JSON list of C-alpha atoms in Angstrom, two decimals:
[
{"chain": "Q", "resi": 995, "resn": "UNK", "atom": "CA", "xyz": [-59.17, -61.41, -21.61]},
{"chain": "Q", "resi": 996, "resn": "UNK", "atom": "CA", "xyz": [-58.96, -57.83, -22.93]},
{"chain": "Q", "resi": 997, "resn": "UNK", "atom": "CA", "xyz": [-56.95, -57.10, -26.04]},
{"chain": "Q", "resi": 998, "resn": "UNK", "atom": "CA", "xyz": [-54.38, -54.31, -26.14]},
{"chain": "Q", "resi": 999, "resn": "UNK", "atom": "CA", "xyz": [-56.82, -52.19, -28.10]},
{"chain": "Q", "resi": 1000, "resn": "UNK", "atom": "CA", "xyz": [-59.58, -52.67, -25.54]},
{"chain": "Q", "resi": 1001, "resn": "UNK", "atom": "CA", "xyz": [-57.17, -51.81, -22.72]},
{"chain": "Q", "resi": 1002, "resn": "UNK", "atom": "CA", "xyz": [-56.09, -48.65, -24.53]},
{"chain": "Q", "resi": 1003, "resn": "UNK", "atom": "CA", "xyz": [-59.70, -47.63, -25.12]},
{"chain": "Q", "resi": 1004, "resn": "UNK", "atom": "CA", "xyz": [-60.47, -48.07, -21.41]},
{"chain": "Q", "resi": 1005, "resn": "UNK", "atom": "CA", "xyz": [-57.47, -45.94, -20.47]},
{"chain": "Q", "resi": 1006, "resn": "UNK", "atom": "CA", "xyz": [-58.46, -43.28, -23.00]},
{"chain": "Q", "resi": 1007, "resn": "UNK", "atom": "CA", "xyz": [-62.02, -43.30, -21.68]},
{"chain": "Q", "resi": 1008, "resn": "UNK", "atom": "CA", "xyz": [-60.72, -42.86, -18.13]},
{"chain": "Q", "resi": 1009, "resn": "UNK", "atom": "CA", "xyz": [-58.55, -39.95, -19.21]},
{"chain": "Q", "resi": 1010, "resn": "UNK", "atom": "CA", "xyz": [-61.42, -38.30, -21.02]},
{"chain": "Q", "resi": 1011, "resn": "UNK", "atom": "CA", "xyz": [-63.63, -38.75, -17.99]},
{"chain": "Q", "resi": 1012, "resn": "UNK", "atom": "CA", "xyz": [-61.06, -37.19, -15.67]},
{"chain": "Q", "resi": 1013, "resn": "UNK", "atom": "CA", "xyz": [-60.53, -34.34, -18.13]},
{"chain": "Q", "resi": 1014, "resn": "UNK", "atom": "CA", "xyz": [-64.26, -33.65, -18.32]},
{"chain": "Q", "resi": 1015, "resn": "UNK", "atom": "CA", "xyz": [-64.59, -33.76, -14.54]},
{"chain": "Q", "resi": 1016, "resn": "UNK", "atom": "CA", "xyz": [-62.03, -30.96, -14.38]},
{"chain": "Q", "resi": 1017, "resn": "UNK", "atom": "CA", "xyz": [-63.18, -29.03, -17.46]},
{"chain": "Q", "resi": 1018, "resn": "UNK", "atom": "CA", "xyz": [-66.90, -28.77, -16.73]},
{"chain": "Q", "resi": 1019, "resn": "UNK", "atom": "CA", "xyz": [-66.59, -27.19, -13.26]},
{"chain": "Q", "resi": 1020, "resn": "UNK", "atom": "CA", "xyz": [-63.86, -24.88, -14.53]},
{"chain": "Q", "resi": 1021, "resn": "UNK", "atom": "CA", "xyz": [-66.05, -23.68, -17.38]},
{"chain": "Q", "resi": 1022, "resn": "UNK", "atom": "CA", "xyz": [-69.00, -23.28, -15.03]},
{"chain": "Q", "resi": 1023, "resn": "UNK", "atom": "CA", "xyz": [-66.93, -21.14, -12.67]},
{"chain": "Q", "resi": 1024, "resn": "UNK", "atom": "CA", "xyz": [-65.62, -19.04, -15.58]},
{"chain": "Q", "resi": 1025, "resn": "UNK", "atom": "CA", "xyz": [-69.11, -18.40, -16.94]},
{"chain": "Q", "resi": 1026, "resn": "UNK", "atom": "CA", "xyz": [-70.46, -17.57, -13.48]},
{"chain": "Q", "resi": 1027, "resn": "UNK", "atom": "CA", "xyz": [-67.55, -15.20, -12.83]},
{"chain": "Q", "resi": 1028, "resn": "UNK", "atom": "CA", "xyz": [-68.08, -13.45, -16.17]},
{"chain": "Q", "resi": 1029, "resn": "UNK", "atom": "CA", "xyz": [-71.79, -12.92, -15.53]},
{"chain": "Q", "resi": 1030, "resn": "UNK", "atom": "CA", "xyz": [-71.12, -11.78, -11.97]},
{"chain": "Q", "resi": 1031, "resn": "UNK", "atom": "CA", "xyz": [-68.57, -9.26, -13.22]},
{"chain": "Q", "resi": 1032, "resn": "UNK", "atom": "CA", "xyz": [-71.02, -7.84, -15.75]},
{"chain": "Q", "resi": 1033, "resn": "UNK", "atom": "CA", "xyz": [-73.75, -7.63, -13.12]},
{"chain": "Q", "resi": 1034, "resn": "UNK", "atom": "CA", "xyz": [-71.50, -5.87, -10.61]},
{"chain": "Q", "resi": 1035, "resn": "UNK", "atom": "CA", "xyz": [-70.25, -3.48, -13.30]},
{"chain": "Q", "resi": 1036, "resn": "UNK", "atom": "CA", "xyz": [-73.85, -2.46, -14.00]},
{"chain": "Q", "resi": 1037, "resn": "UNK", "atom": "CA", "xyz": [-74.46, -1.98, -10.27]},
{"chain": "Q", "resi": 1038, "resn": "UNK", "atom": "CA", "xyz": [-71.40, 0.26, -9.99]},
{"chain": "Q", "resi": 1039, "resn": "UNK", "atom": "CA", "xyz": [-72.51, 2.28, -13.05]},
{"chain": "Q", "resi": 1040, "resn": "UNK", "atom": "CA", "xyz": [-75.99, 2.82, -11.60]},
{"chain": "Q", "resi": 1041, "resn": "UNK", "atom": "CA", "xyz": [-74.55, 3.94, -8.28]},
{"chain": "Q", "resi": 1042, "resn": "UNK", "atom": "CA", "xyz": [-72.02, 6.20, -10.00]},
{"chain": "Q", "resi": 1043, "resn": "UNK", "atom": "CA", "xyz": [-74.68, 7.99, -12.03]},
{"chain": "Q", "resi": 1044, "resn": "UNK", "atom": "CA", "xyz": [-76.78, 8.50, -8.90]},
{"chain": "Q", "resi": 1045, "resn": "UNK", "atom": "CA", "xyz": [-73.80, 9.77, -6.89]},
{"chain": "Q", "resi": 1046, "resn": "UNK", "atom": "CA", "xyz": [-72.81, 12.12, -9.69]},
{"chain": "Q", "resi": 1047, "resn": "UNK", "atom": "CA", "xyz": [-76.31, 13.62, -9.74]},
{"chain": "Q", "resi": 1048, "resn": "UNK", "atom": "CA", "xyz": [-76.08, 14.47, -6.03]},
{"chain": "Q", "resi": 1049, "resn": "UNK", "atom": "CA", "xyz": [-72.54, 15.81, -6.35]},
{"chain": "Q", "resi": 1050, "resn": "UNK", "atom": "CA", "xyz": [-70.63, 12.97, -4.70]},
{"chain": "Q", "resi": 1051, "resn": "UNK", "atom": "CA", "xyz": [-67.92, 12.93, -7.36]},
{"chain": "Q", "resi": 1052, "resn": "UNK", "atom": "CA", "xyz": [-65.38, 10.96, -5.34]},
{"chain": "Q", "resi": 1053, "resn": "UNK", "atom": "CA", "xyz": [-67.78, 8.06, -4.90]},
{"chain": "Q", "resi": 1054, "resn": "UNK", "atom": "CA", "xyz": [-68.81, 8.25, -8.56]},
{"chain": "Q", "resi": 1055, "resn": "UNK", "atom": "CA", "xyz": [-65.17, 8.18, -9.67]},
{"chain": "Q", "resi": 1056, "resn": "UNK", "atom": "CA", "xyz": [-64.45, 5.13, -7.52]},
{"chain": "Q", "resi": 1057, "resn": "UNK", "atom": "CA", "xyz": [-67.53, 3.29, -8.79]},
{"chain": "Q", "resi": 1058, "resn": "UNK", "atom": "CA", "xyz": [-66.84, 4.02, -12.44]},
{"chain": "Q", "resi": 1059, "resn": "UNK", "atom": "CA", "xyz": [-63.26, 2.88, -11.98]},
{"chain": "Q", "resi": 1060, "resn": "UNK", "atom": "CA", "xyz": [-64.52, -0.50, -10.81]},
{"chain": "Q", "resi": 1061, "resn": "UNK", "atom": "CA", "xyz": [-67.17, -0.69, -13.53]},
{"chain": "Q", "resi": 1062, "resn": "UNK", "atom": "CA", "xyz": [-64.49, -0.29, -16.21]},
{"chain": "Q", "resi": 1063, "resn": "UNK", "atom": "CA", "xyz": [-62.28, -2.87, -14.54]},
{"chain": "Q", "resi": 1064, "resn": "UNK", "atom": "CA", "xyz": [-65.00, -5.47, -14.01]},
{"chain": "Q", "resi": 1065, "resn": "UNK", "atom": "CA", "xyz": [-66.24, -5.18, -17.60]},
{"chain": "Q", "resi": 1066, "resn": "UNK", "atom": "CA", "xyz": [-63.50, -3.50, -19.67]},
{"chain": "Q", "resi": 1067, "resn": "UNK", "atom": "CA", "xyz": [-65.22, -4.31, -22.97]},
{"chain": "Q", "resi": 1068, "resn": "UNK", "atom": "CA", "xyz": [-68.33, -2.17, -22.44]},
{"chain": "Q", "resi": 1069, "resn": "UNK", "atom": "CA", "xyz": [-67.82, 1.29, -24.06]},
{"chain": "Q", "resi": 1070, "resn": "UNK", "atom": "CA", "xyz": [-70.60, 2.88, -21.98]},
{"chain": "Q", "resi": 1071, "resn": "UNK", "atom": "CA", "xyz": [-68.54, 2.55, -18.80]},
{"chain": "Q", "resi": 1072, "resn": "UNK", "atom": "CA", "xyz": [-65.46, 4.13, -20.37]},
{"chain": "Q", "resi": 1073, "resn": "UNK", "atom": "CA", "xyz": [-67.60, 6.89, -21.90]},
{"chain": "Q", "resi": 1074, "resn": "UNK", "atom": "CA", "xyz": [-69.18, 7.81, -18.57]},
{"chain": "Q", "resi": 1075, "resn": "UNK", "atom": "CA", "xyz": [-65.85, 7.53, -16.76]},
{"chain": "Q", "resi": 1076, "resn": "UNK", "atom": "CA", "xyz": [-64.24, 9.87, -19.31]},
{"chain": "Q", "resi": 1077, "resn": "UNK", "atom": "CA", "xyz": [-67.03, 12.44, -18.85]},
{"chain": "Q", "resi": 1078, "resn": "UNK", "atom": "CA", "xyz": [-66.66, 12.37, -15.06]},
{"chain": "Q", "resi": 1079, "resn": "UNK", "atom": "CA", "xyz": [-62.87, 12.63, -15.18]},
{"chain": "Q", "resi": 1080, "resn": "UNK", "atom": "CA", "xyz": [-63.15, 15.58, -17.56]},
{"chain": "Q", "resi": 1081, "resn": "UNK", "atom": "CA", "xyz": [-65.53, 17.35, -15.17]},
{"chain": "Q", "resi": 1082, "resn": "UNK", "atom": "CA", "xyz": [-63.22, 16.70, -12.25]},
{"chain": "Q", "resi": 1083, "resn": "UNK", "atom": "CA", "xyz": [-60.25, 17.97, -14.24]},
{"chain": "Q", "resi": 1084, "resn": "UNK", "atom": "CA", "xyz": [-62.03, 21.24, -14.97]},
{"chain": "Q", "resi": 1085, "resn": "UNK", "atom": "CA", "xyz": [-63.28, 21.59, -11.39]},
{"chain": "Q", "resi": 1086, "resn": "UNK", "atom": "CA", "xyz": [-59.70, 21.18, -10.13]},
{"chain": "Q", "resi": 1087, "resn": "UNK", "atom": "CA", "xyz": [-58.76, 24.35, -12.01]},
{"chain": "Q", "resi": 1088, "resn": "UNK", "atom": "CA", "xyz": [-61.24, 26.37, -9.96]},
{"chain": "Q", "resi": 1089, "resn": "UNK", "atom": "CA", "xyz": [-58.51, 26.76, -7.33]},
{"chain": "Q", "resi": 1090, "resn": "UNK", "atom": "CA", "xyz": [-56.33, 29.11, -9.34]},
{"chain": "Q", "resi": 1091, "resn": "UNK", "atom": "CA", "xyz": [-52.55, 29.22, -9.09]},
{"chain": "Q", "resi": 1092, "resn": "UNK", "atom": "CA", "xyz": [-52.39, 26.11, -6.92]},
{"chain": "Q", "resi": 1093, "resn": "UNK", "atom": "CA", "xyz": [-49.61, 23.93, -8.41]},
{"chain": "Q", "resi": 1094, "resn": "UNK", "atom": "CA", "xyz": [-50.96, 20.74, -6.85]},
{"chain": "Q", "resi": 1095, "resn": "UNK", "atom": "CA", "xyz": [-54.46, 21.29, -8.18]},
{"chain": "Q", "resi": 1096, "resn": "UNK", "atom": "CA", "xyz": [-53.10, 22.13, -11.63]},
{"chain": "Q", "resi": 1097, "resn": "UNK", "atom": "CA", "xyz": [-51.07, 18.92, -11.60]},
{"chain": "Q", "resi": 1098, "resn": "UNK", "atom": "CA", "xyz": [-54.14, 16.98, -10.46]},
{"chain": "Q", "resi": 1099, "resn": "UNK", "atom": "CA", "xyz": [-56.20, 18.54, -13.25]},
{"chain": "Q", "resi": 1100, "resn": "UNK", "atom": "CA", "xyz": [-53.61, 17.54, -15.85]},
{"chain": "Q", "resi": 1101, "resn": "UNK", "atom": "CA", "xyz": [-53.59, 13.95, -14.59]},
{"chain": "Q", "resi": 1102, "resn": "UNK", "atom": "CA", "xyz": [-57.38, 13.77, -14.64]},
{"chain": "Q", "resi": 1103, "resn": "UNK", "atom": "CA", "xyz": [-57.44, 15.21, -18.17]},
{"chain": "Q", "resi": 1104, "resn": "UNK", "atom": "CA", "xyz": [-54.97, 12.58, -19.38]},
{"chain": "Q", "resi": 1105, "resn": "UNK", "atom": "CA", "xyz": [-57.02, 9.83, -17.77]},
{"chain": "Q", "resi": 1106, "resn": "UNK", "atom": "CA", "xyz": [-60.21, 11.22, -19.31]},
{"chain": "Q", "resi": 1107, "resn": "UNK", "atom": "CA", "xyz": [-58.55, 11.14, -22.72]},
{"chain": "Q", "resi": 1108, "resn": "UNK", "atom": "CA", "xyz": [-57.46, 7.56, -22.14]},
{"chain": "Q", "resi": 1109, "resn": "UNK", "atom": "CA", "xyz": [-60.95, 6.41, -21.17]},
{"chain": "Q", "resi": 1110, "resn": "UNK", "atom": "CA", "xyz": [-62.54, 8.29, -24.07]},
{"chain": "Q", "resi": 1111, "resn": "UNK", "atom": "CA", "xyz": [-60.05, 6.71, -26.45]},
{"chain": "Q", "resi": 1112, "resn": "UNK", "atom": "CA", "xyz": [-60.88, 3.27, -25.09]},
{"chain": "Q", "resi": 1113, "resn": "UNK", "atom": "CA", "xyz": [-64.61, 3.90, -25.64]},
{"chain": "Q", "resi": 1114, "resn": "UNK", "atom": "CA", "xyz": [-63.95, 4.87, -29.26]},
{"chain": "Q", "resi": 1115, "resn": "UNK", "atom": "CA", "xyz": [-61.69, 1.86, -29.76]},
{"chain": "Q", "resi": 1116, "resn": "UNK", "atom": "CA", "xyz": [-64.45, -0.46, -28.54]},
{"chain": "Q", "resi": 1117, "resn": "UNK", "atom": "CA", "xyz": [-67.23, 1.16, -30.56]},
{"chain": "Q", "resi": 1118, "resn": "UNK", "atom": "CA", "xyz": [-65.75, 3.43, -33.26]},
{"chain": "Q", "resi": 1119, "resn": "UNK", "atom": "CA", "xyz": [-68.93, 3.84, -35.32]},
{"chain": "Q", "resi": 1120, "resn": "UNK", "atom": "CA", "xyz": [-71.58, 4.15, -32.63]},
{"chain": "Q", "resi": 1121, "resn": "UNK", "atom": "CA", "xyz": [-73.10, 7.61, -32.90]},
{"chain": "Q", "resi": 1122, "resn": "UNK", "atom": "CA", "xyz": [-74.43, 7.65, -29.32]},
{"chain": "Q", "resi": 1123, "resn": "UNK", "atom": "CA", "xyz": [-70.95, 7.00, -27.94]},
{"chain": "Q", "resi": 1124, "resn": "UNK", "atom": "CA", "xyz": [-69.33, 9.55, -30.24]},
{"chain": "Q", "resi": 1125, "resn": "UNK", "atom": "CA", "xyz": [-71.93, 12.25, -29.48]},
{"chain": "Q", "resi": 1126, "resn": "UNK", "atom": "CA", "xyz": [-71.26, 11.95, -25.76]},
{"chain": "Q", "resi": 1127, "resn": "UNK", "atom": "CA", "xyz": [-67.50, 11.95, -26.30]},
{"chain": "Q", "resi": 1128, "resn": "UNK", "atom": "CA", "xyz": [-67.67, 15.03, -28.53]},
{"chain": "Q", "resi": 1129, "resn": "UNK", "atom": "CA", "xyz": [-68.97, 16.96, -25.53]},
{"chain": "Q", "resi": 1130, "resn": "UNK", "atom": "CA", "xyz": [-66.29, 15.46, -23.27]},
{"chain": "Q", "resi": 1131, "resn": "UNK", "atom": "CA", "xyz": [-63.43, 16.22, -25.63]},
{"chain": "Q", "resi": 1132, "resn": "UNK", "atom": "CA", "xyz": [-64.72, 19.72, -26.34]},
{"chain": "Q", "resi": 1133, "resn": "UNK", "atom": "CA", "xyz": [-64.95, 20.63, -22.66]},
{"chain": "Q", "resi": 1134, "resn": "UNK", "atom": "CA", "xyz": [-61.38, 19.39, -22.15]},
{"chain": "Q", "resi": 1135, "resn": "UNK", "atom": "CA", "xyz": [-60.09, 21.23, -25.21]},
{"chain": "Q", "resi": 1136, "resn": "UNK", "atom": "CA", "xyz": [-61.23, 24.58, -23.81]},
{"chain": "Q", "resi": 1137, "resn": "UNK", "atom": "CA", "xyz": [-58.64, 24.16, -21.06]},
{"chain": "Q", "resi": 1138, "resn": "UNK", "atom": "CA", "xyz": [-56.18, 21.82, -22.78]},
{"chain": "Q", "resi": 1139, "resn": "UNK", "atom": "CA", "xyz": [-55.74, 22.71, -26.48]},
{"chain": "Q", "resi": 1140, "resn": "UNK", "atom": "CA", "xyz": [-54.08, 19.34, -27.15]},
{"chain": "Q", "resi": 1141, "resn": "UNK", "atom": "CA", "xyz": [-57.62, 17.91, -27.33]},
{"chain": "Q", "resi": 1142, "resn": "UNK", "atom": "CA", "xyz": [-58.77, 20.34, -30.04]},
{"chain": "Q", "resi": 1143, "resn": "UNK", "atom": "CA", "xyz": [-57.72, 18.27, -33.06]},
{"chain": "Q", "resi": 1144, "resn": "UNK", "atom": "CA", "xyz": [-59.36, 15.05, -31.88]},
{"chain": "Q", "resi": 1145, "resn": "UNK", "atom": "CA", "xyz": [-62.51, 17.03, -31.04]},
{"chain": "Q", "resi": 1146, "resn": "UNK", "atom": "CA", "xyz": [-62.73, 18.40, -34.58]},
{"chain": "Q", "resi": 1147, "resn": "UNK", "atom": "CA", "xyz": [-61.93, 14.99, -36.05]},
{"chain": "Q", "resi": 1148, "resn": "UNK", "atom": "CA", "xyz": [-64.66, 13.39, -33.94]},
{"chain": "Q", "resi": 1149, "resn": "UNK", "atom": "CA", "xyz": [-67.13, 16.02, -35.12]},
{"chain": "Q", "resi": 1150, "resn": "UNK", "atom": "CA", "xyz": [-66.29, 15.26, -38.75]},
{"chain": "Q", "resi": 1151, "resn": "UNK", "atom": "CA", "xyz": [-66.74, 11.54, -38.12]},
{"chain": "Q", "resi": 1152, "resn": "UNK", "atom": "CA", "xyz": [-70.16, 12.16, -36.62]},
{"chain": "Q", "resi": 1153, "resn": "UNK", "atom": "CA", "xyz": [-71.20, 14.23, -39.63]},
{"chain": "Q", "resi": 1154, "resn": "UNK", "atom": "CA", "xyz": [-70.43, 11.26, -41.86]},
{"chain": "Q", "resi": 1155, "resn": "UNK", "atom": "CA", "xyz": [-72.10, 8.70, -39.59]},
{"chain": "Q", "resi": 1156, "resn": "UNK", "atom": "CA", "xyz": [-75.25, 10.77, -39.03]},
{"chain": "Q", "resi": 1157, "resn": "UNK", "atom": "CA", "xyz": [-76.01, 12.61, -42.29]},
{"chain": "Q", "resi": 1158, "resn": "UNK", "atom": "CA", "xyz": [-79.68, 13.21, -41.45]},
{"chain": "Q", "resi": 1159, "resn": "UNK", "atom": "CA", "xyz": [-79.38, 14.28, -37.80]},
{"chain": "Q", "resi": 1160, "resn": "UNK", "atom": "CA", "xyz": [-79.82, 18.00, -37.30]},
{"chain": "Q", "resi": 1161, "resn": "UNK", "atom": "CA", "xyz": [-78.56, 17.78, -33.73]},
{"chain": "Q", "resi": 1162, "resn": "UNK", "atom": "CA", "xyz": [-75.18, 16.44, -34.88]},
{"chain": "Q", "resi": 1163, "resn": "UNK", "atom": "CA", "xyz": [-74.76, 19.42, -37.20]},
{"chain": "Q", "resi": 1164, "resn": "UNK", "atom": "CA", "xyz": [-75.78, 21.80, -34.44]},
{"chain": "Q", "resi": 1165, "resn": "UNK", "atom": "CA", "xyz": [-73.41, 20.23, -31.88]},
{"chain": "Q", "resi": 1166, "resn": "UNK", "atom": "CA", "xyz": [-70.51, 20.30, -34.31]},
{"chain": "Q", "resi": 1167, "resn": "UNK", "atom": "CA", "xyz": [-71.34, 23.91, -35.19]},
{"chain": "Q", "resi": 1168, "resn": "UNK", "atom": "CA", "xyz": [-71.04, 24.78, -31.49]},
{"chain": "Q", "resi": 1169, "resn": "UNK", "atom": "CA", "xyz": [-67.59, 23.20, -31.45]},
{"chain": "Q", "resi": 1170, "resn": "UNK", "atom": "CA", "xyz": [-66.36, 25.17, -34.45]},
{"chain": "Q", "resi": 1171, "resn": "UNK", "atom": "CA", "xyz": [-67.92, 28.36, -33.11]},
{"chain": "Q", "resi": 1172, "resn": "UNK", "atom": "CA", "xyz": [-66.09, 27.82, -29.84]},
{"chain": "Q", "resi": 1173, "resn": "UNK", "atom": "CA", "xyz": [-62.83, 27.52, -31.77]},
{"chain": "Q", "resi": 1174, "resn": "UNK", "atom": "CA", "xyz": [-63.50, 30.76, -33.63]},
{"chain": "Q", "resi": 1175, "resn": "UNK", "atom": "CA", "xyz": [-64.34, 29.02, -36.93]},
{"chain": "Q", "resi": 1176, "resn": "UNK", "atom": "CA", "xyz": [-67.44, 31.09, -37.61]},
{"chain": "Q", "resi": 1177, "resn": "UNK", "atom": "CA", "xyz": [-67.77, 30.33, -41.32]},
{"chain": "Q", "resi": 1178, "resn": "UNK", "atom": "CA", "xyz": [-67.69, 26.56, -40.76]},
{"chain": "Q", "resi": 1179, "resn": "UNK", "atom": "CA", "xyz": [-70.10, 26.89, -37.86]},
{"chain": "Q", "resi": 1180, "resn": "UNK", "atom": "CA", "xyz": [-72.61, 28.88, -39.96]},
{"chain": "Q", "resi": 1181, "resn": "UNK", "atom": "CA", "xyz": [-72.40, 26.29, -42.74]},
{"chain": "Q", "resi": 1182, "resn": "UNK", "atom": "CA", "xyz": [-73.21, 23.51, -40.26]},
{"chain": "Q", "resi": 1183, "resn": "UNK", "atom": "CA", "xyz": [-76.05, 25.51, -38.71]},
{"chain": "Q", "resi": 1184, "resn": "UNK", "atom": "CA", "xyz": [-77.55, 26.02, -42.17]},
{"chain": "Q", "resi": 1185, "resn": "UNK", "atom": "CA", "xyz": [-77.35, 22.26, -42.75]},
{"chain": "Q", "resi": 1186, "resn": "UNK", "atom": "CA", "xyz": [-79.07, 21.66, -39.41]},
{"chain": "Q", "resi": 1187, "resn": "UNK", "atom": "CA", "xyz": [-81.85, 24.06, -40.34]},
{"chain": "Q", "resi": 1188, "resn": "UNK", "atom": "CA", "xyz": [-82.35, 22.41, -43.71]},
{"chain": "Q", "resi": 1189, "resn": "UNK", "atom": "CA", "xyz": [-82.91, 19.16, -41.87]},
{"chain": "Q", "resi": 1190, "resn": "UNK", "atom": "CA", "xyz": [-85.04, 20.76, -39.13]},
{"chain": "Q", "resi": 1191, "resn": "UNK", "atom": "CA", "xyz": [-86.28, 24.26, -40.03]},
{"chain": "Q", "resi": 1192, "resn": "UNK", "atom": "CA", "xyz": [-87.95, 24.83, -36.62]},
{"chain": "Q", "resi": 1193, "resn": "UNK", "atom": "CA", "xyz": [-84.80, 24.04, -34.60]},
{"chain": "Q", "resi": 1194, "resn": "UNK", "atom": "CA", "xyz": [-84.82, 26.88, -32.01]},
{"chain": "Q", "resi": 1195, "resn": "UNK", "atom": "CA", "xyz": [-81.25, 26.35, -30.72]},
{"chain": "Q", "resi": 1196, "resn": "UNK", "atom": "CA", "xyz": [-79.87, 26.33, -34.26]},
{"chain": "Q", "resi": 1197, "resn": "UNK", "atom": "CA", "xyz": [-81.83, 29.47, -35.14]},
{"chain": "Q", "resi": 1198, "resn": "UNK", "atom": "CA", "xyz": [-80.47, 31.20, -32.04]},
{"chain": "Q", "resi": 1199, "resn": "UNK", "atom": "CA", "xyz": [-76.91, 30.12, -32.81]},
{"chain": "Q", "resi": 1200, "resn": "UNK", "atom": "CA", "xyz": [-77.17, 31.36, -36.39]},
{"chain": "Q", "resi": 1201, "resn": "UNK", "atom": "CA", "xyz": [-78.43, 34.72, -35.19]},
{"chain": "Q", "resi": 1202, "resn": "UNK", "atom": "CA", "xyz": [-75.50, 34.98, -32.77]},
{"chain": "Q", "resi": 1203, "resn": "UNK", "atom": "CA", "xyz": [-72.94, 33.99, -35.40]},
{"chain": "Q", "resi": 1204, "resn": "UNK", "atom": "CA", "xyz": [-74.25, 36.32, -38.10]},
{"chain": "Q", "resi": 1205, "resn": "UNK", "atom": "CA", "xyz": [-74.10, 39.29, -35.71]},
{"chain": "Q", "resi": 1206, "resn": "UNK", "atom": "CA", "xyz": [-70.37, 38.88, -35.20]}
]
């Protein structure tokens, strides 16, 4: 005859067994779903980049939207989505004095800023991400001055993160030159040339800036 303790142990064992029978398949499904989402996100990114190259921006926008939703923790997707949205925002302004297109451009610019911000939030010290976003923010700031401060701030962050990269100094110099900050731009170009004396783009930019 079983004691109370033995009976309790049997009941506990049964409960554990039932729990495991539920838990293991659930975990398996969760892991499979996570891997499937990451795989599909990569597929959408690949398609989006290909569609963007051939000028099918609507398809690229749709695919990058799904990439960022399927794997919201990958900064690359948000970075590429931000760049595309910024391009679309600027293209929308090609139809001048059209209120609907202007409104569409403003919405796209806000969404680009949101995606760029998300990419930075996920990977705030990754120089590759920040370099790409510097270009995105700068292009937006030429049409929407509200992006100018974050563009300059991002450039300063890159200078700190990449102290030996001539290209970072050159890119940031272009930003300051575009904002009419010639003295700061020349200083950065000189730094770029100290790091890479035979940098043709930097030499050309310095020549242009010193002629003004």
